């Protein structure tokens, strides 16, 4: 087989992979994760179930890929907003496009004063997350469900993708928040990520707990996700100085004597 034909075949495989991910994402937005089946995904894509398993060996692996795709979109959106915010404070960078007026208005931070940087950045992050309810619901089950029953390769691919996003956006966060020293943006984002997951779980109770929360004396437990995540992010950022999460890069312990490529390579 020629290199051109091999390349075309790989391109077709990647197109089908994205097609499957998009179908799973649409299904999840229509119903709960626990109710989505691989048979439904196969039916939605008009693919044989066996073909589906050639691309994703488990339902968890498929939805881990869904999370990766949607997180990439969110990080891209956040990077645009942060770049514009930095530029509005005199720290212009031509590396990324200026967001549209609609996007600037949605973030609620256009023209924010410099002394309110923490609150403005918290608004960018929380508002863009609150607009992605389905994605944050998946994040709420990421560690307890989606990262289970997946191969080493699939988990590593997801973590490396997340690491790249966090490192890039962490640099932008440092530019927007003078209180953050170089290298501290990434660990701060990881803390916000953990806070987000916990808040999403608290805001998604069972039907029984939801009924209990409706009692007049249970107002303390009726939490608005968007409002609370904004307040929590602002509080965290106002006192952020970061790290430590662990030694090494964003919580990955350093392995002396090994290159970064060797540390990423699976055993065997």
PDB file of C-alpha atoms in Angstrom:
ATOM      1  CA  UNK A   1       0.000   0.000   0.000  1.00  0.00           C
ATOM      2  CA  UNK A   2       1.396   3.409  -0.933  1.00  0.00           C
ATOM      3  CA  UNK A   3       2.059   6.065   1.685  1.00  0.00           C
ATOM      4  CA  UNK A   4      -0.676   8.202   0.115  1.00  0.00           C
ATOM      5  CA  UNK A   5      -3.245   5.427   0.422  1.00  0.00           C
ATOM      6  CA  UNK A   6      -2.163   4.703   4.004  1.00  0.00           C
ATOM      7  CA  UNK A   7      -2.504   8.389   4.883  1.00  0.00           C
ATOM      8  CA  UNK A   8      -5.948   8.522   3.307  1.00  0.00           C
ATOM      9  CA  UNK A   9      -7.000   5.414   5.196  1.00  0.00           C
ATOM     10  CA  UNK A  10      -5.821   6.928   8.487  1.00  0.00           C
ATOM     11  CA  UNK A  11      -7.685  10.131   7.657  1.00  0.00           C
ATOM     12  CA  UNK A  12     -10.876   8.156   7.014  1.00  0.00           C
ATOM     13  CA  UNK A  13     -10.453   6.290  10.299  1.00  0.00           C
ATOM     14  CA  UNK A  14     -10.040   9.566  12.187  1.00  0.00           C
ATOM     15  CA  UNK A  15     -13.122  11.019  10.481  1.00  0.00           C
ATOM     16  CA  UNK A  16     -15.166   7.984  11.520  1.00  0.00           C
ATOM     17  CA  UNK A  17     -13.773   8.198  15.048  1.00  0.00           C
ATOM     18  CA  UNK A  18     -14.905  11.828  15.320  1.00  0.00           C
ATOM     19  CA  UNK A  19     -18.290  10.846  13.856  1.00  0.00           C
ATOM     20  CA  UNK A  20     -18.750   8.246  16.604  1.00  0.00           C
ATOM     21  CA  UNK A  21     -17.704  10.720  19.308  1.00  0.00           C
ATOM     22  CA  UNK A  22     -20.172  13.315  17.999  1.00  0.00           C
ATOM     23  CA  UNK A  23     -22.986  10.749  18.013  1.00  0.00           C
ATOM     24  CA  UNK A  24     -22.229   9.724  21.600  1.00  0.00           C
ATOM     25  CA  UNK A  25     -22.123  13.381  22.632  1.00  0.00           C
ATOM     26  CA  UNK A  26     -25.537  14.037  21.081  1.00  0.00           C
ATOM     27  CA  UNK A  27     -27.003  10.984  22.812  1.00  0.00           C
ATOM     28  CA  UNK A  28     -25.637  12.065  26.174  1.00  0.00           C
ATOM     29  CA  UNK A  29     -27.226  15.500  25.822  1.00  0.00           C
ATOM     30  CA  UNK A  30     -30.576  13.775  25.313  1.00  0.00           C
ATOM     31  CA  UNK A  31     -30.352  11.286  28.181  1.00  0.00           C
ATOM     32  CA  UNK A  32     -28.343  10.309  31.251  1.00  0.00           C
ATOM     33  CA  UNK A  33     -24.948   8.650  30.849  1.00  0.00           C
ATOM     34  CA  UNK A  34     -26.140   5.470  32.585  1.00  0.00           C
ATOM     35  CA  UNK A  35     -28.918   5.076  30.012  1.00  0.00           C
ATOM     36  CA  UNK A  36     -26.708   5.449  26.932  1.00  0.00           C
ATOM     37  CA  UNK A  37     -25.607   2.136  25.426  1.00  0.00           C
ATOM     38  CA  UNK A  38     -23.078   1.231  22.766  1.00  0.00           C
ATOM     39  CA  UNK A  39     -25.973  -0.310  20.810  1.00  0.00           C
ATOM     40  CA  UNK A  40     -27.654   3.105  20.729  1.00  0.00           C
ATOM     41  CA  UNK A  41     -24.448   4.736  19.515  1.00  0.00           C
ATOM     42  CA  UNK A  42     -24.133   2.083  16.804  1.00  0.00           C
ATOM     43  CA  UNK A  43     -27.724   2.700  15.739  1.00  0.00           C
ATOM     44  CA  UNK A  44     -27.200   6.485  15.708  1.00  0.00           C
ATOM     45  CA  UNK A  45     -24.121   6.131  13.499  1.00  0.00           C
ATOM     46  CA  UNK A  46     -25.568   3.337  11.307  1.00  0.00           C
ATOM     47  CA  UNK A  47     -22.487   1.276  12.110  1.00  0.00           C
ATOM     48  CA  UNK A  48     -22.336  -2.355  13.155  1.00  0.00           C
ATOM     49  CA  UNK A  49     -21.720  -2.732  16.880  1.00  0.00           C
ATOM     50  CA  UNK A  50     -18.591  -4.726  16.093  1.00  0.00           C
ATOM     51  CA  UNK A  51     -17.261  -1.832  14.013  1.00  0.00           C
ATOM     52  CA  UNK A  52     -17.864   0.542  16.921  1.00  0.00           C
ATOM     53  CA  UNK A  53     -15.703  -1.628  19.191  1.00  0.00           C
ATOM     54  CA  UNK A  54     -12.833  -1.399  16.719  1.00  0.00           C
ATOM     55  CA  UNK A  55     -12.591   2.281  17.640  1.00  0.00           C
ATOM     56  CA  UNK A  56     -13.600   2.218  21.315  1.00  0.00           C
ATOM     57  CA  UNK A  57     -13.310  -0.988  23.298  1.00  0.00           C
ATOM     58  CA  UNK A  58     -15.638   0.174  26.099  1.00  0.00           C
ATOM     59  CA  UNK A  59     -18.384   2.718  26.684  1.00  0.00           C
ATOM     60  CA  UNK A  60     -16.122   4.436  29.229  1.00  0.00           C
ATOM     61  CA  UNK A  61     -13.358   4.819  26.658  1.00  0.00           C
ATOM     62  CA  UNK A  62     -15.781   6.376  24.188  1.00  0.00           C
ATOM     63  CA  UNK A  63     -17.036   8.914  26.713  1.00  0.00           C
ATOM     64  CA  UNK A  64     -13.517   9.717  27.845  1.00  0.00           C
ATOM     65  CA  UNK A  65     -12.930  10.744  24.227  1.00  0.00           C
ATOM     66  CA  UNK A  66     -16.132  12.813  24.356  1.00  0.00           C
ATOM     67  CA  UNK A  67     -14.846  14.658  27.434  1.00  0.00           C
ATOM     68  CA  UNK A  68     -11.506  15.246  25.714  1.00  0.00           C
ATOM     69  CA  UNK A  69     -13.246  16.770  22.692  1.00  0.00           C
ATOM     70  CA  UNK A  70     -15.529  19.041  24.714  1.00  0.00           C
ATOM     71  CA  UNK A  71     -12.754  20.142  27.067  1.00  0.00           C
ATOM     72  CA  UNK A  72     -10.658  21.133  24.051  1.00  0.00           C
ATOM     73  CA  UNK A  73     -13.503  23.382  22.874  1.00  0.00           C
ATOM     74  CA  UNK A  74     -13.882  24.917  26.327  1.00  0.00           C
ATOM     75  CA  UNK A  75     -10.153  25.592  26.750  1.00  0.00           C
ATOM     76  CA  UNK A  76     -10.075  27.212  23.301  1.00  0.00           C
ATOM     77  CA  UNK A  77     -12.958  29.500  24.242  1.00  0.00           C
ATOM     78  CA  UNK A  78     -11.358  30.383  27.586  1.00  0.00           C
ATOM     79  CA  UNK A  79      -8.009  31.118  25.936  1.00  0.00           C
ATOM     80  CA  UNK A  80      -9.683  33.602  23.593  1.00  0.00           C
ATOM     81  CA  UNK A  81     -11.409  35.357  26.491  1.00  0.00           C
ATOM     82  CA  UNK A  82      -8.261  35.452  28.629  1.00  0.00           C
ATOM     83  CA  UNK A  83      -6.199  36.795  25.741  1.00  0.00           C
ATOM     84  CA  UNK A  84      -8.718  39.583  25.191  1.00  0.00           C
ATOM     85  CA  UNK A  85      -8.815  40.344  28.919  1.00  0.00           C
ATOM     86  CA  UNK A  86      -5.013  40.603  29.043  1.00  0.00           C
ATOM     87  CA  UNK A  87      -5.061  42.875  25.985  1.00  0.00           C
ATOM     88  CA  UNK A  88      -7.687  45.125  27.598  1.00  0.00           C
ATOM     89  CA  UNK A  89      -5.284  45.597  30.506  1.00  0.00           C
ATOM     90  CA  UNK A  90      -2.365  46.460  28.246  1.00  0.00           C
ATOM     91  CA  UNK A  91      -0.883  42.974  27.875  1.00  0.00           C
ATOM     92  CA  UNK A  92      -1.710  42.448  24.192  1.00  0.00           C
ATOM     93  CA  UNK A  93      -0.789  39.284  22.352  1.00  0.00           C
ATOM     94  CA  UNK A  94      -1.392  38.697  18.637  1.00  0.00           C
ATOM     95  CA  UNK A  95      -1.211  34.940  19.091  1.00  0.00           C
ATOM     96  CA  UNK A  96      -4.963  34.408  19.460  1.00  0.00           C
ATOM     97  CA  UNK A  97      -8.051  35.999  17.882  1.00  0.00           C
ATOM     98  CA  UNK A  98     -10.128  38.633  19.605  1.00  0.00           C
ATOM     99  CA  UNK A  99     -13.511  37.208  20.721  1.00  0.00           C
ATOM    100  CA  UNK A 100     -16.679  38.406  19.069  1.00  0.00           C
ATOM    101  CA  UNK A 101     -18.764  41.068  20.805  1.00  0.00           C
ATOM    102  CA  UNK A 102     -21.344  38.429  21.689  1.00  0.00           C
ATOM    103  CA  UNK A 103     -18.692  36.303  23.366  1.00  0.00           C
ATOM    104  CA  UNK A 104     -17.268  39.294  25.248  1.00  0.00           C
ATOM    105  CA  UNK A 105     -20.725  40.218  26.461  1.00  0.00           C
ATOM    106  CA  UNK A 106     -21.377  36.625  27.532  1.00  0.00           C
ATOM    107  CA  UNK A 107     -18.243  36.550  29.651  1.00  0.00           C
ATOM    108  CA  UNK A 108     -19.312  39.700  31.475  1.00  0.00           C
ATOM    109  CA  UNK A 109     -15.746  41.013  31.775  1.00  0.00           C
ATOM    110  CA  UNK A 110     -15.249  43.450  28.880  1.00  0.00           C
ATOM    111  CA  UNK A 111     -13.609  46.598  30.206  1.00  0.00           C
ATOM    112  CA  UNK A 112     -13.118  45.163  33.726  1.00  0.00           C
ATOM    113  CA  UNK A 113     -10.810  47.253  35.934  1.00  0.00           C
ATOM    114  CA  UNK A 114      -7.326  45.950  36.656  1.00  0.00           C
ATOM    115  CA  UNK A 115      -7.901  45.763  40.418  1.00  0.00           C
ATOM    116  CA  UNK A 116     -10.746  43.334  39.858  1.00  0.00           C
ATOM    117  CA  UNK A 117      -8.679  40.839  37.867  1.00  0.00           C
ATOM    118  CA  UNK A 118      -9.442  37.829  40.059  1.00  0.00           C
ATOM    119  CA  UNK A 119     -13.192  38.373  39.904  1.00  0.00           C
ATOM    120  CA  UNK A 120     -13.044  38.987  36.155  1.00  0.00           C
ATOM    121  CA  UNK A 121     -11.059  35.827  35.442  1.00  0.00           C
ATOM    122  CA  UNK A 122     -13.382  33.855  37.733  1.00  0.00           C
ATOM    123  CA  UNK A 123     -16.284  35.224  35.694  1.00  0.00           C
ATOM    124  CA  UNK A 124     -14.704  34.083  32.428  1.00  0.00           C
ATOM    125  CA  UNK A 125     -14.091  30.573  33.702  1.00  0.00           C
ATOM    126  CA  UNK A 126     -17.369  30.088  35.546  1.00  0.00           C
ATOM    127  CA  UNK A 127     -19.627  31.609  32.876  1.00  0.00           C
ATOM    128  CA  UNK A 128     -18.146  29.486  30.093  1.00  0.00           C
ATOM    129  CA  UNK A 129     -18.495  26.389  32.271  1.00  0.00           C
ATOM    130  CA  UNK A 130     -22.065  27.138  33.321  1.00  0.00           C
ATOM    131  CA  UNK A 131     -22.947  27.405  29.615  1.00  0.00           C
ATOM    132  CA  UNK A 132     -21.700  23.841  29.150  1.00  0.00           C
ATOM    133  CA  UNK A 133     -24.010  21.945  31.469  1.00  0.00           C
ATOM    134  CA  UNK A 134     -23.679  18.597  29.660  1.00  0.00           C
ATOM    135  CA  UNK A 135     -19.870  18.758  29.715  1.00  0.00           C
ATOM    136  CA  UNK A 136     -19.711  19.561  33.428  1.00  0.00           C
ATOM    137  CA  UNK A 137     -22.101  16.675  34.133  1.00  0.00           C
ATOM    138  CA  UNK A 138     -19.614  14.368  32.441  1.00  0.00           C
ATOM    139  CA  UNK A 139     -16.784  15.899  34.453  1.00  0.00           C
ATOM    140  CA  UNK A 140     -18.761  15.095  37.579  1.00  0.00           C
ATOM    141  CA  UNK A 141     -18.404  11.369  36.843  1.00  0.00           C
ATOM    142  CA  UNK A 142     -14.974  11.539  35.226  1.00  0.00           C
ATOM    143  CA  UNK A 143     -12.897  10.022  38.015  1.00  0.00           C
ATOM    144  CA  UNK A 144     -15.511   7.689  39.482  1.00  0.00           C
ATOM    145  CA  UNK A 145     -16.875   6.289  36.192  1.00  0.00           C
ATOM    146  CA  UNK A 146     -15.257   7.425  32.947  1.00  0.00           C
ATOM    147  CA  UNK A 147     -11.639   6.755  33.885  1.00  0.00           C
ATOM    148  CA  UNK A 148     -12.578   3.220  34.951  1.00  0.00           C
ATOM    149  CA  UNK A 149     -12.545   0.285  32.521  1.00  0.00           C
ATOM    150  CA  UNK A 150     -10.263   2.022  30.002  1.00  0.00           C
ATOM    151  CA  UNK A 151      -6.911   0.971  28.591  1.00  0.00           C
ATOM    152  CA  UNK A 152      -3.610   2.485  29.664  1.00  0.00           C
ATOM    153  CA  UNK A 153      -3.211   3.989  26.193  1.00  0.00           C
ATOM    154  CA  UNK A 154      -6.671   5.642  26.242  1.00  0.00           C
ATOM    155  CA  UNK A 155      -6.151   7.041  29.738  1.00  0.00           C
ATOM    156  CA  UNK A 156      -2.666   8.292  28.874  1.00  0.00           C
ATOM    157  CA  UNK A 157      -3.931   9.959  25.692  1.00  0.00           C
ATOM    158  CA  UNK A 158      -6.597  11.786  27.691  1.00  0.00           C
ATOM    159  CA  UNK A 159      -4.208  12.885  30.456  1.00  0.00           C
ATOM    160  CA  UNK A 160      -1.586  14.137  27.995  1.00  0.00           C
ATOM    161  CA  UNK A 161      -4.255  16.121  26.157  1.00  0.00           C
ATOM    162  CA  UNK A 162      -5.498  17.624  29.423  1.00  0.00           C
ATOM    163  CA  UNK A 163      -1.922  18.388  30.484  1.00  0.00           C
ATOM    164  CA  UNK A 164      -1.292  20.310  27.266  1.00  0.00           C
ATOM    165  CA  UNK A 165      -4.434  22.392  27.721  1.00  0.00           C
ATOM    166  CA  UNK A 166      -3.695  23.156  31.364  1.00  0.00           C
ATOM    167  CA  UNK A 167      -0.117  24.182  30.651  1.00  0.00           C
ATOM    168  CA  UNK A 168      -1.110  26.532  27.815  1.00  0.00           C
ATOM    169  CA  UNK A 169      -4.043  28.103  29.628  1.00  0.00           C
ATOM    170  CA  UNK A 170      -2.007  28.265  32.833  1.00  0.00           C
ATOM    171  CA  UNK A 171       0.454  30.606  31.122  1.00  0.00           C
ATOM    172  CA  UNK A 172      -2.438  32.883  30.091  1.00  0.00           C
ATOM    173  CA  UNK A 173      -3.772  32.786  33.643  1.00  0.00           C
ATOM    174  CA  UNK A 174      -0.400  34.001  34.940  1.00  0.00           C
ATOM    175  CA  UNK A 175      -0.477  36.909  32.495  1.00  0.00           C
ATOM    176  CA  UNK A 176      -3.958  37.899  33.663  1.00  0.00           C
ATOM    177  CA  UNK A 177      -3.213  37.565  37.382  1.00  0.00           C
ATOM    178  CA  UNK A 178       0.002  39.297  38.485  1.00  0.00           C
ATOM    179  CA  UNK A 179      -0.242  37.525  41.855  1.00  0.00           C
ATOM    180  CA  UNK A 180       0.569  34.226  40.139  1.00  0.00           C
ATOM    181  CA  UNK A 181       4.272  33.546  39.701  1.00  0.00           C
ATOM    182  CA  UNK A 182       5.553  31.780  36.563  1.00  0.00           C
ATOM    183  CA  UNK A 183       4.632  28.107  36.670  1.00  0.00           C
ATOM    184  CA  UNK A 184       1.793  28.637  39.147  1.00  0.00           C
ATOM    185  CA  UNK A 185      -1.060  28.971  36.642  1.00  0.00           C
ATOM    186  CA  UNK A 186      -1.277  25.246  35.887  1.00  0.00           C
ATOM    187  CA  UNK A 187      -1.536  24.093  39.526  1.00  0.00           C
ATOM    188  CA  UNK A 188      -4.163  26.774  40.144  1.00  0.00           C
ATOM    189  CA  UNK A 189      -6.236  25.440  37.226  1.00  0.00           C
ATOM    190  CA  UNK A 190      -5.954  21.911  38.621  1.00  0.00           C
ATOM    191  CA  UNK A 191      -7.352  23.132  41.939  1.00  0.00           C
ATOM    192  CA  UNK A 192     -10.208  24.832  40.124  1.00  0.00           C
ATOM    193  CA  UNK A 193     -10.790  21.627  38.146  1.00  0.00           C
ATOM    194  CA  UNK A 194     -11.091  19.618  41.375  1.00  0.00           C
ATOM    195  CA  UNK A 195     -13.418  22.241  42.838  1.00  0.00           C
ATOM    196  CA  UNK A 196     -15.577  22.084  39.701  1.00  0.00           C
ATOM    197  CA  UNK A 197     -15.928  18.301  39.897  1.00  0.00           C
ATOM    198  CA  UNK A 198     -16.940  18.437  43.553  1.00  0.00           C
ATOM    199  CA  UNK A 199     -19.437  21.240  42.968  1.00  0.00           C
ATOM    200  CA  UNK A 200     -20.968  19.418  39.998  1.00  0.00           C
ATOM    201  CA  UNK A 201     -21.527  16.323  42.133  1.00  0.00           C
ATOM    202  CA  UNK A 202     -23.111  18.360  44.938  1.00  0.00           C
ATOM    203  CA  UNK A 203     -25.443  20.035  42.433  1.00  0.00           C
ATOM    204  CA  UNK A 204     -26.596  16.733  40.888  1.00  0.00           C
ATOM    205  CA  UNK A 205     -28.372  14.924  43.746  1.00  0.00           C
ATOM    206  CA  UNK A 206     -30.595  11.877  43.544  1.00  0.00           C
ATOM    207  CA  UNK A 207     -34.349  12.346  43.268  1.00  0.00           C
ATOM    208  CA  UNK A 208     -34.742  11.615  46.994  1.00  0.00           C
ATOM    209  CA  UNK A 209     -32.188  14.247  47.999  1.00  0.00           C
ATOM    210  CA  UNK A 210     -33.701  16.720  45.546  1.00  0.00           C
ATOM    211  CA  UNK A 211     -37.080  16.283  47.262  1.00  0.00           C
ATOM    212  CA  UNK A 212     -35.487  16.796  50.670  1.00  0.00           C
ATOM    213  CA  UNK A 213     -33.779  19.972  49.453  1.00  0.00           C
ATOM    214  CA  UNK A 214     -37.158  21.384  48.465  1.00  0.00           C
ATOM    215  CA  UNK A 215     -38.168  21.574  52.150  1.00  0.00           C
ATOM    216  CA  UNK A 216     -38.276  25.165  53.503  1.00  0.00           C
ATOM    217  CA  UNK A 217     -35.677  24.363  56.186  1.00  0.00           C
ATOM    218  CA  UNK A 218     -33.154  22.985  53.633  1.00  0.00           C
ATOM    219  CA  UNK A 219     -32.379  26.201  51.777  1.00  0.00           C
ATOM    220  CA  UNK A 220     -28.667  25.957  52.624  1.00  0.00           C
ATOM    221  CA  UNK A 221     -28.391  22.880  50.412  1.00  0.00           C
ATOM    222  CA  UNK A 222     -30.123  24.365  47.375  1.00  0.00           C
ATOM    223  CA  UNK A 223     -27.052  25.388  45.380  1.00  0.00           C
ATOM    224  CA  UNK A 224     -27.016  27.213  42.058  1.00  0.00           C
ATOM    225  CA  UNK A 225     -24.084  25.713  40.163  1.00  0.00           C
ATOM    226  CA  UNK A 226     -23.233  28.788  38.062  1.00  0.00           C
ATOM    227  CA  UNK A 227     -23.396  31.250  40.954  1.00  0.00           C
ATOM    228  CA  UNK A 228     -21.502  29.044  43.388  1.00  0.00           C
ATOM    229  CA  UNK A 229     -18.723  28.098  40.986  1.00  0.00           C
ATOM    230  CA  UNK A 230     -18.178  31.780  40.181  1.00  0.00           C
ATOM    231  CA  UNK A 231     -17.966  32.714  43.876  1.00  0.00           C
ATOM    232  CA  UNK A 232     -15.688  29.759  44.648  1.00  0.00           C
ATOM    233  CA  UNK A 233     -13.346  30.494  41.735  1.00  0.00           C
ATOM    234  CA  UNK A 234     -13.132  34.175  42.729  1.00  0.00           C
ATOM    235  CA  UNK A 235     -12.278  33.223  46.301  1.00  0.00           C
ATOM    236  CA  UNK A 236      -9.628  30.751  45.167  1.00  0.00           C
ATOM    237  CA  UNK A 237      -8.053  33.169  42.680  1.00  0.00           C
ATOM    238  CA  UNK A 238      -8.025  36.096  45.095  1.00  0.00           C
ATOM    239  CA  UNK A 239      -5.672  34.168  47.359  1.00  0.00           C
ATOM    240  CA  UNK A 240      -3.948  31.965  44.787  1.00  0.00           C
ATOM    241  CA  UNK A 241      -0.197  31.605  45.079  1.00  0.00           C
ATOM    242  CA  UNK A 242       0.172  27.898  44.067  1.00  0.00           C
ATOM    243  CA  UNK A 243       1.833  25.155  44.048  1.00  0.00           C
ATOM    244  CA  UNK A 244       2.441  22.555  45.630  1.00  0.00           C
ATOM    245  CA  UNK A 245       0.247  19.835  44.202  1.00  0.00           C
ATOM    246  CA  UNK A 246       3.233  17.519  43.955  1.00  0.00           C
ATOM    247  CA  UNK A 247       6.761  17.627  42.661  1.00  0.00           C
ATOM    248  CA  UNK A 248       7.305  17.632  38.907  1.00  0.00           C
ATOM    249  CA  UNK A 249       4.918  18.916  36.227  1.00  0.00           C
ATOM    250  CA  UNK A 250       1.381  19.574  37.429  1.00  0.00           C
ATOM    251  CA  UNK A 251       1.290  16.774  39.954  1.00  0.00           C
ATOM    252  CA  UNK A 252       3.352  14.232  37.988  1.00  0.00           C
ATOM    253  CA  UNK A 253       6.330  13.163  40.152  1.00  0.00           C
ATOM    254  CA  UNK A 254       9.668  13.683  38.478  1.00  0.00           C
ATOM    255  CA  UNK A 255      11.558  10.532  37.548  1.00  0.00           C
ATOM    256  CA  UNK A 256      15.307  11.226  37.707  1.00  0.00           C
ATOM    257  CA  UNK A 257      17.326  10.080  34.730  1.00  0.00           C
ATOM    258  CA  UNK A 258      14.378   9.794  32.354  1.00  0.00           C
ATOM    259  CA  UNK A 259      13.390  12.150  29.544  1.00  0.00           C
ATOM    260  CA  UNK A 260       9.799  13.391  29.290  1.00  0.00           C
ATOM    261  CA  UNK A 261       9.242  11.095  26.294  1.00  0.00           C
ATOM    262  CA  UNK A 262      10.493   8.082  28.260  1.00  0.00           C
ATOM    263  CA  UNK A 263       8.279   8.934  31.233  1.00  0.00           C
ATOM    264  CA  UNK A 264       5.249   8.946  28.910  1.00  0.00           C
ATOM    265  CA  UNK A 265       5.999   5.603  27.276  1.00  0.00           C
ATOM    266  CA  UNK A 266       3.866   2.610  28.397  1.00  0.00           C
ATOM    267  CA  UNK A 267       5.691  -0.358  29.917  1.00  0.00           C
ATOM    268  CA  UNK A 268       6.107  -3.547  27.994  1.00  0.00           C
TER     269      UNK A 268
END
